[in-house]
């Protein structure tokens, strides 16, 4: 009997120690190495809903209601998540303010730490449809030109007694604006391409037809980086696209079709294969641009591997039902109904978002984004391995 109690006690200790280890592991993930910034960090971000901090809401007035924002902000901020996005955690790792949407005139921001041009639903193509990547870059060019006008004013002084000679000279304006050096040292982030793939599949294109479109998407990303480089940008941080085939939304739309296309973890193999091909092309582009763009630092980050690992090893990270939305309608297996989406009346939400990877069937919960951020900050998924704060260190 005594030995039985000792065995029970040991198993309890083992469980407790495992629990504590996991807790310490999560704490470690949430507490990356302190940033080494010597200069104020300035970031300009281009992308879609994965990094939109309120651009759709500000630009089109499109409602993004609670429970979006419930975990961290306590209100909706236009982010499609229960709390912070990956880009929010990256900004906080630098002790920098969260990026305000470029289109939000009421945010109170002076945009002295950069601006976010990302908008929900954005893609690279068509090229001239709001808010494509090309349009976002055009908005940035306007922002830069106007900001530099405000940085320096022209003051004219009459210098002759007759008042006929006037000398004009530039003088710095009072105000905290980004100057030319600030734009040159800023980080230019890009996270786009998911919607190009998703839209292609939604049009019932074949797998071959979808992948034939990838070079055109890559070309648009190249054009964007080249334009930013030609206007002084030298430091680029480029995220590849995540596992499209693991999104509950996509899974719910094809669940009535043949299930032989599902992989070991229940994701759509063809969708993820297309995402991988896109990512290979993007990595190759980054490698090529490093040799073509003198003095540029171009970091490619493998977001796909990070997110797929969350799905494949969900229990290790404390998540359950990795392919099921927290905020959604219809119940298992995916809890997604395109007619009743998150934020709309009658759409229920789970009690604990911290146990879910997917927030609304497309976007990730704050808990998942926190782990994704820690992986990004670890440099293990970056090519070349570069600390996120490299752009503000000197």
CSV table of C-alpha atoms in Angstrom, one decimal:
chain,number,residue,atom,x,y,z
A,1,UNK,CA,0.0,0.0,0.0
A,2,UNK,CA,2.8,2.4,0.9
A,3,UNK,CA,4.6,1.8,-2.4
A,4,UNK,CA,1.3,2.5,-4.2
A,5,UNK,CA,1.1,5.9,-2.6
A,6,UNK,CA,4.7,6.6,-3.5
A,7,UNK,CA,4.0,5.8,-7.1
A,8,UNK,CA,0.9,8.0,-7.1
A,9,UNK,CA,2.9,10.9,-5.5
A,10,UNK,CA,5.6,10.5,-8.1
A,11,UNK,CA,3.1,10.6,-11.0
A,12,UNK,CA,1.6,13.8,-9.5
A,13,UNK,CA,5.0,15.4,-9.3
A,14,UNK,CA,5.7,14.4,-12.8
A,15,UNK,CA,2.5,16.0,-14.0
A,16,UNK,CA,3.1,19.2,-12.0
A,17,UNK,CA,6.7,19.4,-13.2
A,18,UNK,CA,5.5,18.9,-16.8
A,19,UNK,CA,2.9,21.6,-16.4
A,20,UNK,CA,5.4,24.0,-14.9
A,21,UNK,CA,7.9,23.3,-17.7
A,22,UNK,CA,5.2,24.1,-20.3
A,23,UNK,CA,4.3,27.3,-18.4
A,24,UNK,CA,7.9,28.4,-18.3
A,25,UNK,CA,8.2,27.5,-22.0
A,26,UNK,CA,5.2,29.8,-22.8
A,27,UNK,CA,6.7,32.6,-20.6
A,28,UNK,CA,10.0,32.2,-22.4
A,29,UNK,CA,8.2,32.5,-25.8
A,30,UNK,CA,6.4,35.7,-24.6
A,31,UNK,CA,9.6,37.3,-23.4
A,32,UNK,CA,12.0,37.6,-26.2
A,33,UNK,CA,15.5,39.2,-25.9
A,34,UNK,CA,15.2,43.0,-25.3
A,35,UNK,CA,15.6,45.1,-28.4
A,36,UNK,CA,19.0,46.7,-29.1
A,37,UNK,CA,17.6,49.8,-30.8
A,38,UNK,CA,19.8,52.9,-30.7
A,39,UNK,CA,17.6,54.8,-33.1
A,40,UNK,CA,13.8,55.3,-32.9
A,41,UNK,CA,12.3,52.4,-34.8
A,42,UNK,CA,10.3,53.4,-37.9
A,43,UNK,CA,8.2,50.7,-39.7
A,44,UNK,CA,6.2,50.8,-42.8
A,45,UNK,CA,4.0,47.8,-43.4
A,46,UNK,CA,2.2,46.5,-46.5
A,47,UNK,CA,-0.1,43.6,-46.6
A,48,UNK,CA,-3.6,42.1,-46.1
A,49,UNK,CA,-5.8,41.2,-43.1
A,50,UNK,CA,-2.9,39.3,-41.4
A,51,UNK,CA,-1.4,42.6,-40.6
A,52,UNK,CA,-4.2,45.2,-40.9
A,53,UNK,CA,-4.5,47.2,-37.7
A,54,UNK,CA,-7.7,49.0,-38.8
A,55,UNK,CA,-7.2,50.0,-42.4
A,56,UNK,CA,-10.4,48.5,-43.7
A,57,UNK,CA,-12.4,50.0,-40.9
A,58,UNK,CA,-10.9,53.5,-41.4
A,59,UNK,CA,-10.8,53.5,-45.2
A,60,UNK,CA,-14.2,52.1,-46.0
A,61,UNK,CA,-16.1,52.2,-42.7
A,62,UNK,CA,-16.6,48.5,-42.9
A,63,UNK,CA,-17.8,47.4,-39.5
A,64,UNK,CA,-15.5,45.1,-37.5
A,65,UNK,CA,-17.4,44.6,-34.3
A,66,UNK,CA,-16.9,42.8,-31.0
A,67,UNK,CA,-16.0,40.1,-30.1
A,68,UNK,CA,-13.0,41.2,-32.3
A,69,UNK,CA,-10.5,42.9,-29.9
A,70,UNK,CA,-12.1,41.4,-26.8
A,71,UNK,CA,-8.9,39.9,-25.3
A,72,UNK,CA,-6.4,42.7,-25.3
A,73,UNK,CA,-8.1,46.0,-26.4
A,74,UNK,CA,-11.5,45.4,-24.8
A,75,UNK,CA,-13.0,46.9,-27.9
A,76,UNK,CA,-12.8,46.4,-31.7
A,77,UNK,CA,-9.9,48.2,-33.3
A,78,UNK,CA,-10.5,46.9,-36.8
A,79,UNK,CA,-8.2,44.0,-36.3
A,80,UNK,CA,-9.5,40.6,-37.3
A,81,UNK,CA,-8.6,38.8,-34.1
A,82,UNK,CA,-9.6,38.7,-30.5
A,83,UNK,CA,-6.5,40.7,-29.7
A,84,UNK,CA,-3.0,41.6,-31.0
A,85,UNK,CA,-1.7,40.5,-34.4
A,86,UNK,CA,1.8,39.4,-35.2
A,87,UNK,CA,2.8,42.9,-36.2
A,88,UNK,CA,1.6,44.2,-32.9
A,89,UNK,CA,3.9,41.8,-31.0
A,90,UNK,CA,6.8,42.7,-33.3
A,91,UNK,CA,6.3,46.4,-32.6
A,92,UNK,CA,6.1,45.7,-28.8
A,93,UNK,CA,9.3,43.7,-29.0
A,94,UNK,CA,11.0,47.1,-29.9
A,95,UNK,CA,9.1,49.0,-27.2
A,96,UNK,CA,7.5,50.9,-30.1
A,97,UNK,CA,4.0,52.1,-30.4
A,98,UNK,CA,1.6,50.0,-32.4
A,99,UNK,CA,1.3,51.0,-36.0
A,100,UNK,CA,-1.6,53.2,-36.9
A,101,UNK,CA,-3.4,52.6,-40.2
A,102,UNK,CA,-2.4,55.1,-42.9
A,103,UNK,CA,-6.1,55.8,-43.7
A,104,UNK,CA,-7.1,56.5,-40.1
A,105,UNK,CA,-7.2,60.3,-39.7
A,106,UNK,CA,-8.8,60.0,-36.2
A,107,UNK,CA,-6.3,57.7,-34.6
A,108,UNK,CA,-4.4,60.7,-33.1
A,109,UNK,CA,-1.1,59.4,-34.5
A,110,UNK,CA,1.5,61.7,-35.9
A,111,UNK,CA,2.9,58.6,-37.7
A,112,UNK,CA,6.4,59.4,-36.3
A,113,UNK,CA,7.0,55.6,-35.9
A,114,UNK,CA,5.8,54.7,-39.4
A,115,UNK,CA,2.5,53.7,-40.8
A,116,UNK,CA,0.5,50.6,-41.7
A,117,UNK,CA,-0.8,50.4,-45.3
A,118,UNK,CA,-2.2,46.9,-45.0
A,119,UNK,CA,-5.9,46.4,-45.6
A,120,UNK,CA,-8.2,43.4,-45.2
A,121,UNK,CA,-8.7,41.5,-48.5
A,122,UNK,CA,-5.7,43.0,-50.3
A,123,UNK,CA,-3.8,41.1,-52.9
A,124,UNK,CA,-1.2,41.9,-55.5
A,125,UNK,CA,-3.5,41.6,-58.5
A,126,UNK,CA,-5.5,43.2,-60.0
A,127,UNK,CA,-2.8,45.9,-59.8
A,128,UNK,CA,-5.0,49.1,-59.7
A,129,UNK,CA,-7.8,47.9,-57.4
A,130,UNK,CA,-8.0,49.3,-53.9
A,131,UNK,CA,-6.1,48.2,-51.9
A,132,UNK,CA,-3.7,46.2,-53.9
A,133,UNK,CA,0.0,46.1,-53.0
A,134,UNK,CA,0.7,48.6,-55.8
A,135,UNK,CA,-1.9,51.0,-54.5
A,136,UNK,CA,-0.4,50.7,-51.0
A,137,UNK,CA,3.0,51.5,-52.3
A,138,UNK,CA,1.6,54.6,-54.1
A,139,UNK,CA,0.0,55.7,-50.9
A,140,UNK,CA,3.4,55.4,-49.2
A,141,UNK,CA,5.1,57.5,-51.8
A,142,UNK,CA,2.4,60.2,-51.3
A,143,UNK,CA,2.9,59.9,-47.5
A,144,UNK,CA,6.7,60.2,-47.8
A,145,UNK,CA,6.5,63.2,-50.1
A,146,UNK,CA,4.0,65.1,-47.9
A,147,UNK,CA,5.9,64.3,-44.7
A,148,UNK,CA,9.2,65.6,-46.1
A,149,UNK,CA,7.4,68.8,-47.2
A,150,UNK,CA,6.3,69.2,-43.6
A,151,UNK,CA,9.7,68.4,-42.2
A,152,UNK,CA,11.3,71.5,-43.8
A,153,UNK,CA,9.6,74.8,-44.3
A,154,UNK,CA,10.8,77.6,-46.6
A,155,UNK,CA,11.2,81.0,-44.9
A,156,UNK,CA,11.7,84.1,-47.0
A,157,UNK,CA,13.3,87.3,-45.7
A,158,UNK,CA,13.6,90.7,-47.2
A,159,UNK,CA,17.2,91.8,-47.1
A,160,UNK,CA,17.4,95.1,-49.0
A,161,UNK,CA,16.2,98.4,-47.7
A,162,UNK,CA,14.0,98.9,-50.7
A,163,UNK,CA,12.4,95.7,-50.1
A,164,UNK,CA,13.2,94.4,-53.5
A,165,UNK,CA,15.5,91.5,-52.6
A,166,UNK,CA,14.2,88.5,-50.9
A,167,UNK,CA,16.2,85.5,-49.7
A,168,UNK,CA,14.5,82.2,-49.1
A,169,UNK,CA,16.0,79.3,-47.1
A,170,UNK,CA,14.8,76.0,-45.8
A,171,UNK,CA,14.5,75.7,-42.0
A,172,UNK,CA,13.4,72.7,-40.0
A,173,UNK,CA,9.8,72.7,-38.9
A,174,UNK,CA,8.7,72.3,-35.3
A,175,UNK,CA,7.0,69.0,-35.1
A,176,UNK,CA,8.0,65.3,-34.7
A,177,UNK,CA,8.0,64.1,-38.3
A,178,UNK,CA,10.0,61.4,-40.0
A,179,UNK,CA,12.9,63.0,-41.9
A,180,UNK,CA,14.8,61.7,-44.9
A,181,UNK,CA,17.2,59.7,-42.7
A,182,UNK,CA,14.3,58.2,-40.9
A,183,UNK,CA,12.8,56.9,-44.1
A,184,UNK,CA,16.2,55.6,-45.2
A,185,UNK,CA,16.7,53.7,-41.9
A,186,UNK,CA,13.1,52.4,-41.7
A,187,UNK,CA,12.0,48.8,-41.9
A,188,UNK,CA,9.8,48.0,-44.9
A,189,UNK,CA,7.6,45.0,-44.1
A,190,UNK,CA,5.5,43.0,-46.5
A,191,UNK,CA,3.0,40.2,-45.8
A,192,UNK,CA,0.9,39.5,-48.8
A,193,UNK,CA,0.0,36.8,-51.3
A,194,UNK,CA,-2.5,34.7,-49.4
A,195,UNK,CA,-5.5,36.3,-51.0
A,196,UNK,CA,-4.0,35.9,-54.5
A,197,UNK,CA,-3.9,32.1,-53.9
A,198,UNK,CA,-7.3,31.9,-52.1
A,199,UNK,CA,-9.1,34.0,-54.7
A,200,UNK,CA,-7.7,31.8,-57.5
A,201,UNK,CA,-9.0,28.6,-55.8
A,202,UNK,CA,-12.3,30.3,-55.1
A,203,UNK,CA,-12.8,30.8,-58.8
A,204,UNK,CA,-12.6,27.0,-59.3
A,205,UNK,CA,-9.3,27.2,-61.1
A,206,UNK,CA,-7.4,23.9,-61.3
A,207,UNK,CA,-4.3,23.4,-59.2
A,208,UNK,CA,-2.2,23.9,-62.4
A,209,UNK,CA,-4.0,27.1,-63.3
A,210,UNK,CA,-3.4,28.5,-59.8
A,211,UNK,CA,0.3,27.8,-59.7
A,212,UNK,CA,0.6,29.4,-63.2
A,213,UNK,CA,-0.5,32.6,-61.6
A,214,UNK,CA,2.3,32.6,-59.0
A,215,UNK,CA,5.0,34.2,-61.2
A,216,UNK,CA,2.8,37.2,-61.7
A,217,UNK,CA,2.2,37.6,-58.0
A,218,UNK,CA,5.9,37.3,-57.3
A,219,UNK,CA,6.6,39.9,-60.0
A,220,UNK,CA,4.3,42.4,-58.2
A,221,UNK,CA,6.1,41.9,-54.9
A,222,UNK,CA,9.4,42.5,-56.7
A,223,UNK,CA,8.1,45.7,-58.3
A,224,UNK,CA,7.0,46.9,-54.8
A,225,UNK,CA,10.3,46.2,-53.2
A,226,UNK,CA,12.2,47.8,-56.2
A,227,UNK,CA,10.0,50.9,-56.0
A,228,UNK,CA,10.6,51.3,-52.3
A,229,UNK,CA,14.3,50.7,-52.9
A,230,UNK,CA,14.4,53.4,-55.6
A,231,UNK,CA,12.9,55.8,-53.1
A,232,UNK,CA,15.5,55.2,-50.5
A,233,UNK,CA,14.4,52.1,-48.6
A,234,UNK,CA,17.2,49.7,-47.8
A,235,UNK,CA,15.9,47.4,-45.1
A,236,UNK,CA,13.2,44.9,-46.0
A,237,UNK,CA,11.4,42.2,-43.9
A,238,UNK,CA,9.3,39.9,-46.1
A,239,UNK,CA,6.9,37.2,-44.7
A,240,UNK,CA,5.9,34.3,-46.9
A,241,UNK,CA,2.3,33.0,-46.8
A,242,UNK,CA,0.8,30.6,-44.3
A,243,UNK,CA,-0.8,27.2,-44.8
A,244,UNK,CA,-3.9,28.2,-46.7
A,245,UNK,CA,-5.2,24.6,-46.6
A,246,UNK,CA,-5.4,24.6,-42.8
A,247,UNK,CA,-7.9,27.5,-42.5
A,248,UNK,CA,-11.3,26.3,-41.2
A,249,UNK,CA,-13.0,28.6,-43.8
A,250,UNK,CA,-11.4,26.7,-46.7
A,251,UNK,CA,-12.0,23.3,-45.1
A,252,UNK,CA,-15.7,24.1,-44.5
A,253,UNK,CA,-16.1,25.0,-48.2
A,254,UNK,CA,-14.7,21.8,-49.5
A,255,UNK,CA,-15.8,19.4,-46.8
A,256,UNK,CA,-18.6,18.0,-49.1
A,257,UNK,CA,-16.0,17.2,-51.8
A,258,UNK,CA,-13.7,14.3,-51.9
A,259,UNK,CA,-11.6,14.0,-48.7
A,260,UNK,CA,-8.6,12.3,-50.3
A,261,UNK,CA,-7.0,15.7,-50.7
A,262,UNK,CA,-6.6,16.1,-46.9
A,263,UNK,CA,-3.1,15.5,-45.4
A,264,UNK,CA,-2.2,13.8,-42.1
A,265,UNK,CA,-3.3,16.8,-40.0
A,266,UNK,CA,-6.6,17.3,-41.9
A,267,UNK,CA,-5.4,20.2,-44.1
A,268,UNK,CA,-6.1,20.6,-47.8
A,269,UNK,CA,-3.0,19.2,-49.5
A,270,UNK,CA,-3.4,21.0,-52.9
A,271,UNK,CA,-3.9,24.4,-51.2
A,272,UNK,CA,-0.8,24.0,-49.1
A,273,UNK,CA,1.2,22.7,-52.0
A,274,UNK,CA,0.4,25.9,-53.9
A,275,UNK,CA,1.4,28.0,-50.9
A,276,UNK,CA,4.7,26.1,-50.7
A,277,UNK,CA,5.4,26.8,-54.4
A,278,UNK,CA,4.6,30.4,-53.8
A,279,UNK,CA,6.9,30.5,-50.9
A,280,UNK,CA,9.8,28.8,-52.8
A,281,UNK,CA,9.4,31.5,-55.5
A,282,UNK,CA,9.4,34.2,-52.9
A,283,UNK,CA,12.5,32.9,-51.3
A,284,UNK,CA,14.2,32.8,-54.6
A,285,UNK,CA,13.1,36.3,-55.3
A,286,UNK,CA,14.6,37.5,-52.1
A,287,UNK,CA,17.9,35.8,-52.8
A,288,UNK,CA,18.0,37.3,-56.3
A,289,UNK,CA,17.2,40.8,-55.1
A,290,UNK,CA,20.0,40.7,-52.5
A,291,UNK,CA,22.5,40.6,-55.3
A,292,UNK,CA,20.7,43.1,-57.5
A,293,UNK,CA,19.9,45.8,-54.9
A,294,UNK,CA,23.1,47.3,-53.6
A,295,UNK,CA,23.3,48.0,-49.9
A,296,UNK,CA,19.9,46.4,-49.3
A,297,UNK,CA,19.2,44.0,-46.5
A,298,UNK,CA,16.3,41.6,-47.4
A,299,UNK,CA,15.1,39.1,-44.8
A,300,UNK,CA,12.7,36.4,-45.8
A,301,UNK,CA,10.7,34.8,-42.9
A,302,UNK,CA,9.1,31.4,-43.2
A,303,UNK,CA,5.7,32.0,-41.7
A,304,UNK,CA,4.3,28.8,-43.3
A,305,UNK,CA,6.5,26.6,-41.2
A,306,UNK,CA,5.7,28.4,-38.0
A,307,UNK,CA,2.0,28.2,-38.5
A,308,UNK,CA,2.0,24.6,-39.8
A,309,UNK,CA,3.9,23.6,-36.8
A,310,UNK,CA,1.2,25.1,-34.6
A,311,UNK,CA,-1.4,23.0,-36.4
A,312,UNK,CA,0.7,19.8,-36.4
A,313,UNK,CA,1.8,20.1,-32.7
A,314,UNK,CA,-1.2,22.0,-31.3
A,315,UNK,CA,-1.4,20.1,-28.0
A,316,UNK,CA,2.3,20.9,-27.3
A,317,UNK,CA,1.4,24.5,-27.4
A,318,UNK,CA,-1.8,24.1,-25.3
A,319,UNK,CA,-4.3,24.3,-28.2
A,320,UNK,CA,-7.3,22.0,-28.8
A,321,UNK,CA,-9.2,21.5,-32.1
A,322,UNK,CA,-6.6,23.3,-34.3
A,323,UNK,CA,-8.8,23.3,-37.3
A,324,UNK,CA,-11.9,24.8,-35.6
A,325,UNK,CA,-12.7,28.5,-35.3
A,326,UNK,CA,-13.3,30.0,-31.9
A,327,UNK,CA,-15.7,32.6,-33.2
A,328,UNK,CA,-18.0,30.9,-35.7
A,329,UNK,CA,-21.2,29.1,-36.4
A,330,UNK,CA,-22.1,25.5,-37.2
A,331,UNK,CA,-20.0,23.6,-34.6
A,332,UNK,CA,-17.5,20.8,-35.3
A,333,UNK,CA,-15.4,20.0,-37.2
A,334,UNK,CA,-14.6,23.5,-38.4
A,335,UNK,CA,-17.3,25.8,-36.8
A,336,UNK,CA,-17.4,28.0,-39.8
A,337,UNK,CA,-20.5,29.1,-41.8
A,338,UNK,CA,-20.0,31.7,-44.5
A,339,UNK,CA,-23.5,33.0,-43.9
A,340,UNK,CA,-22.9,33.7,-40.2
A,341,UNK,CA,-19.4,34.9,-39.7
A,342,UNK,CA,-17.7,36.3,-36.6
A,343,UNK,CA,-19.0,39.7,-35.4
A,344,UNK,CA,-22.4,39.2,-36.9
A,345,UNK,CA,-25.5,38.8,-34.8
A,346,UNK,CA,-26.2,35.3,-33.9
A,347,UNK,CA,-22.6,34.1,-34.2
A,348,UNK,CA,-21.4,32.5,-31.0
A,349,UNK,CA,-17.8,32.7,-29.6
A,350,UNK,CA,-15.9,30.3,-27.5
A,351,UNK,CA,-15.2,31.1,-23.9
A,352,UNK,CA,-11.4,30.7,-24.0
A,353,UNK,CA,-9.7,32.0,-27.1
A,354,UNK,CA,-6.3,31.1,-25.6
A,355,UNK,CA,-7.1,27.4,-26.4
A,356,UNK,CA,-7.8,28.1,-30.0
A,357,UNK,CA,-5.4,28.7,-33.0
A,358,UNK,CA,-8.1,30.0,-35.3
A,359,UNK,CA,-10.1,33.0,-34.3
A,360,UNK,CA,-12.7,33.3,-37.0
A,361,UNK,CA,-11.9,30.6,-39.5
A,362,UNK,CA,-9.3,32.7,-41.4
A,363,UNK,CA,-7.3,34.7,-38.9
A,364,UNK,CA,-5.4,33.7,-35.7
A,365,UNK,CA,-6.1,34.3,-32.1
A,366,UNK,CA,-3.9,36.5,-30.0
A,367,UNK,CA,-2.6,33.4,-28.2
A,368,UNK,CA,-1.5,31.9,-31.5
A,369,UNK,CA,-0.1,35.2,-32.7
A,370,UNK,CA,2.0,35.5,-29.5
A,371,UNK,CA,3.7,32.2,-30.2
A,372,UNK,CA,4.2,33.0,-33.9
A,373,UNK,CA,5.9,36.3,-32.9
A,374,UNK,CA,8.2,34.5,-30.5
A,375,UNK,CA,9.2,32.1,-33.3
A,376,UNK,CA,9.8,35.0,-35.7
A,377,UNK,CA,11.9,36.8,-33.1
A,378,UNK,CA,14.0,33.7,-32.5
A,379,UNK,CA,15.6,34.1,-36.0
A,380,UNK,CA,15.3,30.4,-36.6
A,381,UNK,CA,12.9,30.9,-39.5
A,382,UNK,CA,14.7,33.9,-41.1
A,383,UNK,CA,16.9,33.9,-44.1
A,384,UNK,CA,19.5,35.2,-43.5
A,385,UNK,CA,19.3,34.8,-39.7
A,386,UNK,CA,18.8,38.4,-38.7
A,387,UNK,CA,17.5,39.9,-35.5
A,388,UNK,CA,14.2,41.8,-36.0
A,389,UNK,CA,15.7,45.0,-34.5
A,390,UNK,CA,18.6,45.0,-37.0
A,391,UNK,CA,17.3,48.2,-38.7
A,392,UNK,CA,17.4,50.4,-35.6
A,393,UNK,CA,20.6,49.1,-34.1
A,394,UNK,CA,22.9,51.7,-35.7
